[in-house]
CSV table of C-alpha atoms in Angstrom, one decimal:
chain,number,residue,atom,x,y,z
A,8,MET,CA,130.8,103.8,94.0
A,9,ALA,CA,129.2,104.3,97.5
A,10,GLY,CA,125.8,103.6,98.3
A,11,LYS,CA,122.7,106.4,99.1
A,12,PRO,CA,122.6,107.6,102.8
A,13,LYS,CA,120.3,105.7,105.0
A,14,LEU,CA,118.5,107.2,107.7
A,15,HIS,CA,117.1,105.7,110.9
A,16,TYR,CA,114.4,107.3,112.4
A,17,THR,CA,110.7,108.0,112.5
A,18,LYS,CA,108.4,109.3,109.7
A,19,GLY,CA,108.1,112.2,111.6
A,20,ARG,CA,110.7,115.0,111.9
A,21,GLY,CA,112.1,114.9,115.1
A,22,LYS,CA,115.7,115.4,115.4
A,23,MET,CA,116.2,113.6,111.8
A,24,GLU,CA,114.7,117.1,109.7
A,25,SER,CA,117.5,118.9,110.0
A,26,ILE,CA,119.8,116.0,108.4
A,27,ARG,CA,117.0,115.8,105.5
A,28,TRP,CA,117.1,118.9,105.3
A,29,LEU,CA,120.8,119.1,104.6
A,30,LEU,CA,120.8,116.4,102.3
A,31,ALA,CA,118.2,117.2,100.0
A,32,ALA,CA,119.6,121.4,99.8
A,33,ALA,CA,123.0,119.2,98.7
A,34,GLY,CA,121.1,117.1,96.5
A,35,VAL,CA,121.9,113.9,97.6
A,36,GLU,CA,120.1,111.6,97.5
A,37,PHE,CA,119.1,109.5,100.1
A,38,GLU,CA,116.8,106.6,101.8
A,39,GLU,CA,115.0,105.9,105.2
A,40,GLU,CA,114.2,103.1,106.9
A,41,PHE,CA,111.8,104.0,109.6
A,42,ILE,CA,111.0,102.7,113.2
A,43,GLU,CA,108.2,102.0,113.6
A,44,THR,CA,107.4,99.6,116.4
A,45,LYS,CA,109.5,99.4,119.5
A,46,GLU,CA,111.5,95.9,118.0
A,47,ASP,CA,112.4,98.1,115.6
A,48,LEU,CA,114.0,100.3,117.9
A,49,GLU,CA,114.9,97.7,120.4
A,50,LYS,CA,116.6,95.7,117.3
A,51,LEU,CA,119.1,98.4,116.7
A,52,ARG,CA,120.3,98.8,119.9
A,53,THR,CA,120.9,94.5,120.4
A,54,ASP,CA,122.7,94.6,116.7
A,55,GLY,CA,124.9,97.4,118.3
A,56,LEU,CA,124.4,100.2,115.5
A,57,LEU,CA,124.1,102.8,118.1
A,58,MET,CA,126.6,103.8,119.7
A,59,PHE,CA,124.3,105.7,122.8
A,60,GLN,CA,121.7,103.6,121.9
A,61,GLN,CA,119.8,106.3,120.5
A,62,VAL,CA,118.7,107.7,116.6
A,63,PRO,CA,119.0,109.5,115.1
A,64,MET,CA,121.4,106.9,113.2
A,65,VAL,CA,123.1,107.6,108.8
A,66,GLU,CA,124.3,104.9,107.5
A,67,ILE,CA,127.0,107.1,105.3
A,68,ASP,CA,130.3,106.5,103.9
A,69,GLY,CA,130.6,102.7,105.8
A,70,MET,CA,129.9,105.0,108.9
A,71,LYS,CA,127.0,104.3,111.2
A,72,MET,CA,126.7,107.8,112.2
A,73,VAL,CA,125.4,108.8,115.4
A,74,GLN,CA,124.2,112.2,117.4
A,75,THR,CA,122.6,115.0,115.2
A,76,ARG,CA,124.9,117.4,115.2
A,77,ALA,CA,127.6,115.1,114.3
A,78,ILE,CA,125.9,114.3,112.2
A,79,LEU,CA,125.1,117.3,109.5
A,80,SER,CA,128.8,118.3,110.2
A,81,TYR,CA,129.8,115.5,108.4
A,82,ILE,CA,127.4,116.2,105.6
A,83,ALA,CA,128.2,120.2,106.1
A,84,GLY,CA,132.0,119.2,105.5
A,85,LYS,CA,131.5,116.6,102.6
A,86,TYR,CA,128.9,118.8,100.5
A,87,ASN,CA,131.4,122.0,101.2
A,88,LEU,CA,128.9,123.7,102.7
A,89,TYR,CA,130.2,124.8,106.1
A,90,GLY,CA,133.0,127.7,104.8
A,91,LYS,CA,136.4,128.3,103.4
A,92,ASP,CA,137.6,128.1,106.8
A,93,LEU,CA,137.7,127.6,110.5
A,94,LYS,CA,136.4,131.3,111.3
A,95,GLU,CA,134.0,131.0,108.4
A,96,ARG,CA,133.0,127.8,110.1
A,97,ALA,CA,132.9,129.5,113.7
A,98,TRP,CA,130.0,131.7,111.8
A,99,ILE,CA,128.5,129.1,111.1
A,100,ASP,CA,128.1,127.0,113.9
A,101,MET,CA,127.1,129.6,116.0
A,102,TYR,CA,124.2,130.2,113.5
A,103,VAL,CA,123.1,127.1,114.2
A,104,GLU,CA,123.3,127.0,117.8
A,105,GLY,CA,120.8,129.5,117.7
A,106,THR,CA,118.4,128.4,115.1
A,107,THR,CA,118.7,124.8,116.5
A,108,ASP,CA,117.7,126.7,119.8
A,109,LEU,CA,115.0,128.0,118.5
A,110,MET,CA,113.9,124.9,116.3
A,111,GLY,CA,114.1,122.9,119.8
A,112,MET,CA,111.5,125.4,121.5
A,113,ILE,CA,109.0,124.3,118.0
A,114,MET,CA,109.6,120.8,117.4
A,115,TYR,CA,108.8,120.4,121.4
A,116,LEU,CA,105.7,122.2,121.6
A,117,PRO,CA,103.7,119.1,120.5
A,118,PHE,CA,104.6,117.0,123.7
A,119,GLN,CA,104.0,119.9,126.3
A,120,PRO,CA,100.6,119.6,127.9
A,121,ALA,CA,97.9,121.4,126.7
A,122,ASP,CA,97.5,123.9,129.5
A,123,THR,CA,101.4,125.1,129.2
A,124,LYS,CA,101.1,125.4,125.4
A,125,GLU,CA,99.8,128.3,124.7
A,126,LYS,CA,101.8,129.9,126.8
A,127,ASN,CA,104.8,128.3,125.4
A,128,LEU,CA,103.5,129.1,122.2
A,129,ALA,CA,103.9,132.7,123.2
A,130,LEU,CA,107.8,132.2,124.4
A,131,ILE,CA,108.4,131.4,121.0
A,132,ILE,CA,107.0,133.7,119.2
A,133,GLU,CA,108.7,136.4,121.4
A,134,ARG,CA,112.1,134.8,121.1
A,135,ALA,CA,112.0,134.9,118.1
A,136,THR,CA,111.0,138.1,117.3
A,137,THR,CA,113.0,139.4,119.8
A,138,ARG,CA,116.5,136.5,120.8
A,139,TYR,CA,116.8,134.9,117.3
A,140,PHE,CA,115.5,136.7,113.6
A,141,PRO,CA,116.7,140.0,114.9
A,142,VAL,CA,120.1,138.6,114.6
A,143,TYR,CA,119.5,137.1,111.3
A,144,GLU,CA,118.2,140.3,109.8
A,145,LYS,CA,121.4,142.1,111.1
A,146,ALA,CA,123.7,139.5,109.6
A,147,LEU,CA,122.6,139.8,106.6
A,148,LYS,CA,122.5,143.5,106.8
A,149,ASP,CA,125.9,143.7,107.7
A,150,HIS,CA,127.1,141.0,105.1
A,151,GLY,CA,125.9,142.4,102.2
A,152,ASN,CA,125.5,139.8,100.7
A,153,ASP,CA,122.7,136.9,100.0
A,154,TYR,CA,124.2,134.6,102.5
A,155,LEU,CA,125.1,134.3,106.2
A,156,VAL,CA,128.2,133.5,105.7
A,157,GLY,CA,131.0,134.1,102.8
A,158,ASN,CA,129.0,134.8,99.6
A,159,LYS,CA,127.7,131.4,99.1
A,160,LEU,CA,125.6,128.7,100.4
A,161,SER,CA,126.2,127.5,103.7
A,162,TRP,CA,124.3,125.1,106.7
A,163,ALA,CA,123.8,128.4,108.6
A,164,ASP,CA,121.6,129.3,105.4
A,165,ILE,CA,119.7,125.9,105.0
A,166,HIS,CA,119.0,125.8,109.0
A,167,LEU,CA,117.6,129.5,108.8
A,168,LEU,CA,115.3,128.6,106.3
A,169,GLU,CA,114.2,125.6,108.1
A,170,ALA,CA,114.0,127.8,111.4
A,171,ILE,CA,111.8,130.4,109.1
A,172,LEU,CA,109.5,127.9,108.0
A,173,MET,CA,108.8,126.1,111.5
A,174,ALA,CA,108.6,129.8,113.5
A,175,GLU,CA,106.0,130.2,110.6
A,176,GLU,CA,103.6,127.1,111.3
A,177,CYS,CA,103.6,128.7,114.8
A,178,LYS,CA,102.7,132.3,113.1
A,179,PRO,CA,102.4,132.6,109.6
A,180,ASP,CA,103.2,136.4,109.6
A,181,ILE,CA,105.9,136.4,112.1
A,182,LEU,CA,108.9,137.7,109.6
A,183,SER,CA,106.8,141.0,109.0
A,184,ALA,CA,109.0,143.0,110.9
A,185,PHE,CA,112.0,141.2,109.0
A,186,PRO,CA,112.1,142.2,105.2
A,187,LEU,CA,116.0,141.0,105.3
A,188,LEU,CA,115.0,137.7,106.2
A,189,GLN,CA,111.5,137.8,103.9
A,190,ALA,CA,113.3,138.1,100.9
A,191,PHE,CA,116.9,135.5,102.1
A,192,LYS,CA,113.2,133.2,102.2
A,193,GLY,CA,112.5,133.7,98.9
A,194,ARG,CA,116.2,133.2,97.9
A,195,ILE,CA,116.9,130.4,99.3
A,196,SER,CA,113.6,129.2,99.1
A,197,ASN,CA,114.5,129.0,95.1
A,198,ILE,CA,117.2,127.2,95.0
A,199,PRO,CA,116.4,124.1,92.6
A,200,THR,CA,117.8,121.5,94.8
A,201,ILE,CA,115.6,122.9,98.1
A,202,LYS,CA,112.9,124.3,95.8
A,203,LYS,CA,112.7,120.4,95.2
A,204,PHE,CA,112.7,119.5,98.3
A,205,LEU,CA,109.3,121.7,100.0
A,206,GLN,CA,107.1,120.3,97.2
A,207,PRO,CA,104.7,118.0,97.5
A,208,GLY,CA,105.7,114.4,97.6
A,209,SER,CA,109.4,114.9,98.9
A,210,GLN,CA,111.1,113.5,101.8
A,211,ARG,CA,109.9,116.3,104.1
A,212,LYS,CA,107.9,115.2,107.0
A,213,PRO,CA,104.9,117.6,107.6
A,214,PRO,CA,104.6,118.9,111.0
A,215,THR,CA,104.0,116.6,114.3
A,216,ASP,CA,100.6,116.5,115.2
A,217,GLU,CA,98.6,114.5,118.2
A,218,LYS,CA,98.6,111.4,116.3
A,219,PHE,CA,102.1,111.5,115.9
A,220,VAL,CA,103.2,112.3,119.2
A,221,ALA,CA,101.1,109.6,120.6
A,222,PHE,CA,102.9,107.4,118.4
A,223,VAL,CA,106.1,108.8,119.4
A,224,ARG,CA,105.4,108.7,123.2
A,225,LYS,CA,105.2,105.1,123.0
A,226,ILE,CA,107.9,103.5,120.5
A,227,PHE,CA,110.2,106.0,122.6
A,228,ASN,CA,108.4,104.9,126.1
A,229,ILE,CA,107.4,109.0,127.1
């Protein structure tokens, strides 16, 4: 029997958080080996474990996988969260790319200069409510099912819930104009594996604070 996947990253969210979400939603237990010093990162590099010298890196099924998108696609495919055919996979990919764009904006907000944060936060809220969330609201209305693609849980649903919760950390009532997304959030949050991941004490990581920003800048020289 193969061992648990092992995730190599810092103790923060970053690009690894969506991988944690997907594994947790699939009901897969995983281990984490945290990068806590520059030396930890350098050792992964000098040992030849990072194909492009970058993390996230996930050890799974005998592979040392890098590149967030590749890791997520593999996990989604392995655990039947990637649609039933190529057409469904294409829809999942489109929805995931949209939520990835939105989450990227939110992810980098704490790393931006203080004098631009307010403007960028306003842009995030504007984009979420005029560009991204209307697409998912319409998809749920047109599709008429509980899920975005097909009639079963997929990577697209898990990613959207993660994006919703991140957006709500920016503006708690951001879903006020989106009743179907509000209902979607309630449904997906109550799937047992996801509900467990949302409980205190899980491997979900907290929002990025100033202390963690300073830590990341030090480790990655940014």
